[in-house]
Amino acid sequence: MPILVEKINMRDSIGRNLALRESADKLFDSIDLLQAHEIVLDFKGVTSISRSFSQQLLHRMNKCPVKVDIINQSKDIDSMFYAVKNPKDKYKLVEFNEKEVISFSF
Amino acid sequence: MTYFSKHENHKDKIIDILQAKYENGSNFGGPSAFNFLMNELIDNIYTHSEFTNACVMAQQYKAKGFVEISIHDNGISIPSCFEKHGIEFSGDCEAIQKAITGTSTKDKTRGFGLNRTMKMYTDDINDVAEFLLISRNGAVYKNKNDTGKFYSLKEPSTLHGTLISIRLSYPATKINAAQYY
């Protein structure tokens, strides 16, 4: 039986900039309806990706019953995937001390 | 100003519009930093704020040597969002501190966007690097030379929604956002 591979161009399906977590969910909701044995997500032309989108994409890829591959992703997108899979500690930016809060009013 | 709404027909094209309007972020740390900032903040607005309208505004003060970019939504605010999800805090300033430190209403694997972008735009790369966040009755300000300050607001200074504003050198040194991912 031939293996049915469905290739999805991410730029055409969603856009050049993959920002919204919900967009990753919608993508995989439609992938779930496909009759493919294998999915290929083509990132050619995708300029940027948010952490939220990446996280949701990788999460849905892991849950997907069919094999999902990623191709043509930029180095920057690879960096984001790596960061999501290997999160560093969150930065400690501003210490909070209730006594040092400044009251402000116009 | 660029407006967008909850029921935007082309939500995934908002960043495209902003890139075109602000020359790929050339004056806001470069494309990498600009894309990262806008991607993270806009996703936060759609995911958490329950907003109806939001806008991105920018201004260049070339003679003064800096530019500013702000994003505002009319949503429920960070403290209200935390209240809805049972996250405890003593006052709105502490809620904001939790948000910038990466507390998420969802789970521990989330909450990086605001934390990372605030770090990116207050790091010691440009001479001017300032970050202001106002939400309901709390505000935080930090610049690269400062440990940061919290401000408590009262009506009529309460902000019903959330405002994030960044001030950056003009011209700015390009920022490589990937080191902050």
Short mmCIF file of C-alpha atoms in Angstrom, two decimals:
data_model
loop_
_atom_site.label_atom_id
_atom_site.label_comp_id
_atom_site.label_asym_id
_atom_site.label_seq_id
_atom_site.Cartn_x
_atom_site.Cartn_y
_atom_site.Cartn_z
CA MET A 1 0.00 0.00 0.00
CA PRO A 2 1.52 3.37 -0.97
CA ILE A 3 2.47 5.76 1.84
CA LEU A 4 0.41 8.93 1.58
CA VAL A 5 2.52 11.97 2.45
CA GLU A 6 0.85 15.33 2.83
CA LYS A 7 3.09 18.38 2.55
CA ILE A 8 1.88 21.59 4.17
CA ASN A 9 3.46 24.91 3.31
CA MET A 10 3.37 26.85 6.58
CA ARG A 11 3.66 30.24 4.94
CA ASP A 12 0.68 29.59 2.69
CA SER A 13 -1.37 27.88 5.39
CA ILE A 14 -0.78 30.39 8.18
CA GLY A 15 1.64 33.15 7.24
CA ARG A 16 5.20 34.44 7.26
CA ASN A 17 5.08 35.08 10.98
CA LEU A 18 3.85 32.28 13.21
CA ALA A 19 2.81 34.10 16.38
CA LEU A 20 -0.39 32.70 17.81
CA ARG A 21 -0.60 29.55 19.87
CA GLU A 22 -4.13 29.00 18.61
CA SER A 23 -2.84 28.90 15.01
CA ALA A 24 -0.72 25.86 15.83
CA ASP A 25 -3.80 24.18 17.31
CA LYS A 26 -5.95 24.99 14.27
CA LEU A 27 -3.25 23.60 12.00
CA PHE A 28 -3.19 20.29 13.79
CA ASP A 29 -6.98 20.16 14.08
CA SER A 30 -7.03 20.16 10.28
CA ILE A 31 -4.11 17.72 10.09
CA ASP A 32 -6.12 15.31 12.23
CA LEU A 33 -8.75 15.25 9.48
CA LEU A 34 -6.29 14.31 6.75
CA GLN A 35 -5.99 10.76 5.47
CA ALA A 36 -2.20 10.95 5.32
CA HIS A 37 0.28 8.48 6.74
CA GLU A 38 2.92 11.15 7.07
CA ILE A 39 2.91 14.93 7.28
CA VAL A 40 5.67 17.26 6.19
CA LEU A 41 5.59 20.84 7.47
CA ASP A 42 7.50 23.04 5.04
CA PHE A 43 8.78 26.22 6.69
CA LYS A 44 10.12 27.80 3.50
CA GLY A 45 9.36 31.53 3.57
CA VAL A 46 8.50 31.64 7.27
CA THR A 47 10.23 34.65 8.78
CA SER A 48 9.58 34.33 12.49
CA ILE A 49 8.00 32.12 15.10
CA SER A 50 6.87 32.85 18.64
CA ARG A 51 7.74 30.74 21.60
CA SER A 52 4.06 30.03 22.17
CA PHE A 53 3.49 28.80 18.62
CA SER A 54 6.62 26.64 18.78
CA GLN A 55 5.63 25.09 22.05
CA GLN A 56 2.13 24.28 20.86
CA LEU A 57 3.42 22.95 17.54
CA LEU A 58 5.89 20.62 19.21
CA HIS A 59 3.27 19.51 21.72
CA ARG A 60 0.78 18.63 18.97
CA MET A 61 3.49 16.95 16.90
CA ASN A 62 4.22 14.64 19.83
CA LYS A 63 0.54 13.79 20.21
CA CYS A 64 -0.13 13.33 16.52
CA PRO A 65 -0.82 9.71 15.55
CA VAL A 66 1.03 10.10 12.25
CA LYS A 67 4.66 10.99 11.66
CA VAL A 68 5.28 14.72 11.29
CA ASP A 69 8.51 16.10 9.85
CA ILE A 70 9.71 19.67 9.59
CA ILE A 71 11.73 20.91 6.61
CA ASN A 72 13.28 24.16 5.36
CA GLN A 73 13.18 25.89 8.72
CA SER A 74 15.61 28.78 9.21
CA LYS A 75 18.39 28.74 11.81
CA ASP A 76 16.38 31.19 13.87
CA ILE A 77 13.38 28.88 13.94
CA ASP A 78 15.62 25.99 14.90
CA SER A 79 16.94 28.15 17.75
CA MET A 80 13.40 28.69 18.97
CA PHE A 81 12.58 24.97 18.82
CA TYR A 82 15.75 24.24 20.75
CA ALA A 83 14.89 26.86 23.38
CA VAL A 84 11.40 25.42 23.85
CA LYS A 85 12.73 21.88 24.21
CA ASN A 86 15.56 23.01 26.53
CA PRO A 87 14.18 25.91 28.54
CA LYS A 88 16.60 28.02 30.51
CA ASP A 89 15.65 29.52 33.86
CA LYS A 90 13.44 32.58 33.71
CA TYR A 91 15.23 35.86 34.31
CA LYS A 92 14.93 37.54 37.67
CA LEU A 93 14.21 41.06 36.48
CA VAL A 94 12.88 43.25 39.28
CA GLU A 95 12.75 42.34 42.95
CA PHE A 96 9.45 43.02 44.65
CA ASN A 97 9.41 44.63 48.09
CA GLU A 98 6.04 45.97 49.18
CA LYS A 99 7.70 48.68 51.28
CA GLU A 100 9.48 50.09 48.24
CA VAL A 101 6.40 50.45 46.02
CA ILE A 102 5.89 54.07 45.02
CA SER A 103 2.38 55.47 45.17
CA PHE A 104 1.53 57.28 41.97
CA SER A 105 -1.42 59.37 40.92
CA PHE A 106 -2.03 62.13 38.38
CA MET B 1 -1.03 53.63 15.15
CA THR B 2 -2.00 50.12 14.14
CA TYR B 3 -5.23 48.77 15.56
CA PHE B 4 -6.32 45.17 15.78
CA SER B 5 -9.26 43.45 17.38
CA LYS B 6 -10.28 40.16 18.91
CA HIS B 7 -12.31 39.24 15.86
CA GLU B 8 -9.65 40.19 13.35
CA ASN B 9 -10.16 38.29 10.08
CA HIS B 10 -6.47 37.97 9.47
CA LYS B 11 -4.94 37.58 12.91
CA ASP B 12 -1.92 35.82 11.47
CA LYS B 13 -1.15 38.81 9.27
CA ILE B 14 -0.94 41.40 12.06
CA ILE B 15 2.82 40.99 12.37
CA ASP B 16 3.18 41.36 8.58
CA ILE B 17 1.37 44.70 8.80
CA LEU B 18 3.57 45.84 11.65
CA GLN B 19 6.73 44.77 9.84
CA ALA B 20 5.71 46.82 6.81
CA LYS B 21 4.73 49.82 8.89
CA TYR B 22 7.88 49.86 11.04
CA GLU B 23 10.39 48.85 8.37
CA ASN B 24 10.95 45.37 9.82
CA GLY B 25 11.75 46.92 13.16
CA SER B 26 14.90 48.59 11.85
CA ASN B 27 14.64 51.30 14.52
CA PHE B 28 13.53 48.95 17.27
CA GLY B 29 16.52 46.70 17.62
CA GLY B 30 16.27 45.12 14.18
CA PRO B 31 14.03 42.42 12.65
CA SER B 32 14.97 39.64 15.03
CA ALA B 33 14.14 41.64 18.18
CA PHE B 34 11.09 43.34 16.69
CA ASN B 35 9.58 40.08 15.49
CA PHE B 36 10.22 38.41 18.83
CA LEU B 37 8.67 41.30 20.75
CA MET B 38 5.57 41.54 18.59
CA ASN B 39 5.05 37.78 18.31
CA GLU B 40 5.21 37.27 22.06
CA LEU B 41 3.14 40.28 23.13
CA ILE B 42 0.43 39.82 20.54
CA ASP B 43 0.05 36.15 21.39
CA ASN B 44 -0.23 37.12 25.06
CA ILE B 45 -3.01 39.55 24.19
CA TYR B 46 -4.97 36.94 22.28
CA THR B 47 -4.37 34.16 24.79
CA HIS B 48 -4.81 35.91 28.14
CA SER B 49 -6.29 39.38 27.95
CA GLU B 50 -9.90 38.79 26.77
CA PHE B 51 -9.51 42.05 24.89
CA THR B 52 -11.72 43.53 22.24
CA ASN B 53 -9.30 46.11 20.86
CA ALA B 54 -5.58 46.70 20.92
CA CYS B 55 -3.11 48.98 19.24
CA VAL B 56 0.58 49.40 18.55
CA MET B 57 1.95 52.92 18.57
CA ALA B 58 5.43 54.17 17.85
CA GLN B 59 7.18 57.50 17.84
CA GLN B 60 10.68 58.52 16.82
CA TYR B 61 12.47 61.31 18.66
CA LYS B 62 15.54 61.37 16.47
CA ALA B 63 16.85 64.71 17.73
CA LYS B 64 16.61 63.43 21.30
CA GLY B 65 18.26 60.13 20.42
CA PHE B 66 15.51 57.63 21.16
CA VAL B 67 12.42 55.90 19.81
CA GLU B 68 9.41 54.50 21.60
CA ILE B 69 7.07 51.67 20.78
CA SER B 70 4.01 50.72 22.81
CA ILE B 71 1.34 48.09 22.72
CA HIS B 72 -1.94 48.52 24.55
CA ASP B 73 -4.95 46.26 24.97
CA ASN B 74 -8.30 46.97 26.61
CA GLY B 75 -8.50 43.56 28.20
CA ILE B 76 -9.01 42.40 31.76
CA SER B 77 -5.45 43.27 32.90
CA ILE B 78 -2.76 41.02 34.33
CA PRO B 79 -3.97 41.20 37.95
CA SER B 80 -7.56 40.37 36.89
CA CYS B 81 -6.33 37.48 34.77
CA PHE B 82 -4.41 36.08 37.73
CA GLU B 83 -7.47 36.48 39.97
CA LYS B 84 -9.58 34.55 37.47
CA HIS B 85 -7.09 31.68 37.58
CA GLY B 86 -6.65 31.60 41.34
CA ILE B 87 -3.10 32.97 41.43
CA GLU B 88 -2.67 34.80 44.70
CA PHE B 89 -0.94 38.12 45.17
CA SER B 90 -0.91 40.88 47.76
CA GLY B 91 -1.47 43.78 45.36
CA ASP B 92 -1.38 44.57 41.64
CA CYS B 93 2.37 45.32 41.77
CA GLU B 94 3.08 41.85 43.03
CA ALA B 95 0.88 40.42 40.27
CA ILE B 96 2.95 42.31 37.72
CA GLN B 97 6.16 41.10 39.31
CA LYS B 98 4.90 37.53 39.02
CA ALA B 99 4.02 38.10 35.38
CA ILE B 100 7.40 39.52 34.41
CA THR B 101 9.15 36.76 36.33
CA GLY B 102 7.26 34.20 34.27
CA THR B 103 4.30 33.04 36.35
CA SER B 104 1.73 31.64 33.95
CA THR B 105 -1.98 31.03 34.39
CA LYS B 106 -1.49 27.83 32.40
CA ASP B 107 1.59 25.87 33.49
CA LYS B 108 5.27 26.18 34.39
CA THR B 109 6.43 25.48 30.85
CA ARG B 110 4.85 28.77 29.79
CA GLY B 111 5.24 32.40 30.79
CA PHE B 112 8.50 33.06 28.97
CA GLY B 113 7.40 35.69 26.45
CA LEU B 114 7.12 38.72 28.70
CA ASN B 115 10.11 37.67 30.78
CA ARG B 116 12.36 37.29 27.76
CA THR B 117 11.27 40.42 25.92
CA MET B 118 11.64 42.60 28.99
CA LYS B 119 15.16 41.26 29.50
CA MET B 120 15.98 41.78 25.84
CA TYR B 121 14.94 45.43 25.86
CA THR B 122 16.61 46.35 29.17
CA ASP B 123 19.92 44.62 28.55
CA ASP B 124 23.15 46.52 28.19
CA ILE B 125 23.25 46.71 24.42
CA ASN B 126 21.97 50.19 23.74
CA ASP B 127 22.50 53.42 25.69
CA VAL B 128 18.78 53.94 26.09
CA ALA B 129 16.91 50.77 27.02
CA GLU B 130 13.75 51.27 29.07
CA PHE B 131 10.68 49.14 29.73
CA LEU B 132 7.41 50.21 31.27
CA LEU B 133 4.41 48.00 31.99
CA ILE B 134 1.14 49.28 33.42
CA SER B 135 -1.81 47.05 34.22
CA ARG B 136 -4.81 47.94 36.35
CA ASN B 137 -3.39 49.48 39.54
CA GLY B 138 0.21 48.39 39.17
CA ALA B 139 3.19 49.45 37.11
CA VAL B 140 6.83 48.47 36.75
CA TYR B 141 9.65 50.45 35.20
CA LYS B 142 13.13 49.23 34.47
CA ASN B 143 16.08 50.50 32.47
CA LYS B 144 19.45 48.92 31.91
CA ASN B 145 21.07 50.88 34.75
CA ASP B 146 18.29 50.36 37.25
CA THR B 147 17.18 47.51 39.44
CA GLY B 148 13.60 48.57 38.62
CA LYS B 149 10.72 50.18 40.46
CA PHE B 150 7.10 49.33 41.10
CA TYR B 151 4.36 51.92 41.19
CA SER B 152 0.96 51.63 42.79
CA LEU B 153 -1.86 53.46 41.02
CA LYS B 154 -5.29 54.56 42.13
CA GLU B 155 -8.31 55.85 40.26
CA PRO B 156 -8.37 57.88 38.11
CA SER B 157 -4.86 56.63 37.19
CA THR B 158 -6.01 52.99 36.97
CA LEU B 159 -5.37 51.48 33.54
CA HIS B 160 -8.23 49.23 32.44
CA GLY B 161 -6.15 46.89 30.32
CA THR B 162 -2.41 46.57 29.86
CA LEU B 163 0.18 48.87 28.35
CA ILE B 164 3.74 47.91 27.53
CA SER B 165 6.06 50.64 26.37
CA ILE B 166 9.68 50.42 25.30
CA ARG B 167 12.14 53.22 24.78
CA LEU B 168 15.30 52.48 22.84
CA SER B 169 18.29 54.42 21.53
CA TYR B 170 18.11 55.99 18.11
CA PRO B 171 19.91 54.71 16.23
CA ALA B 172 19.83 51.39 18.05
CA THR B 173 22.34 48.57 17.91
CA LYS B 174 20.74 45.48 16.44
CA ILE B 175 19.70 42.93 19.01
CA ASN B 176 20.04 39.21 18.35
CA ALA B 177 16.81 37.93 19.88
CA ALA B 178 17.84 34.27 19.67
CA GLN B 179 20.13 34.66 22.69
CA TYR B 180 17.03 35.50 24.71
CA TYR B 181 14.85 32.65 23.49
#
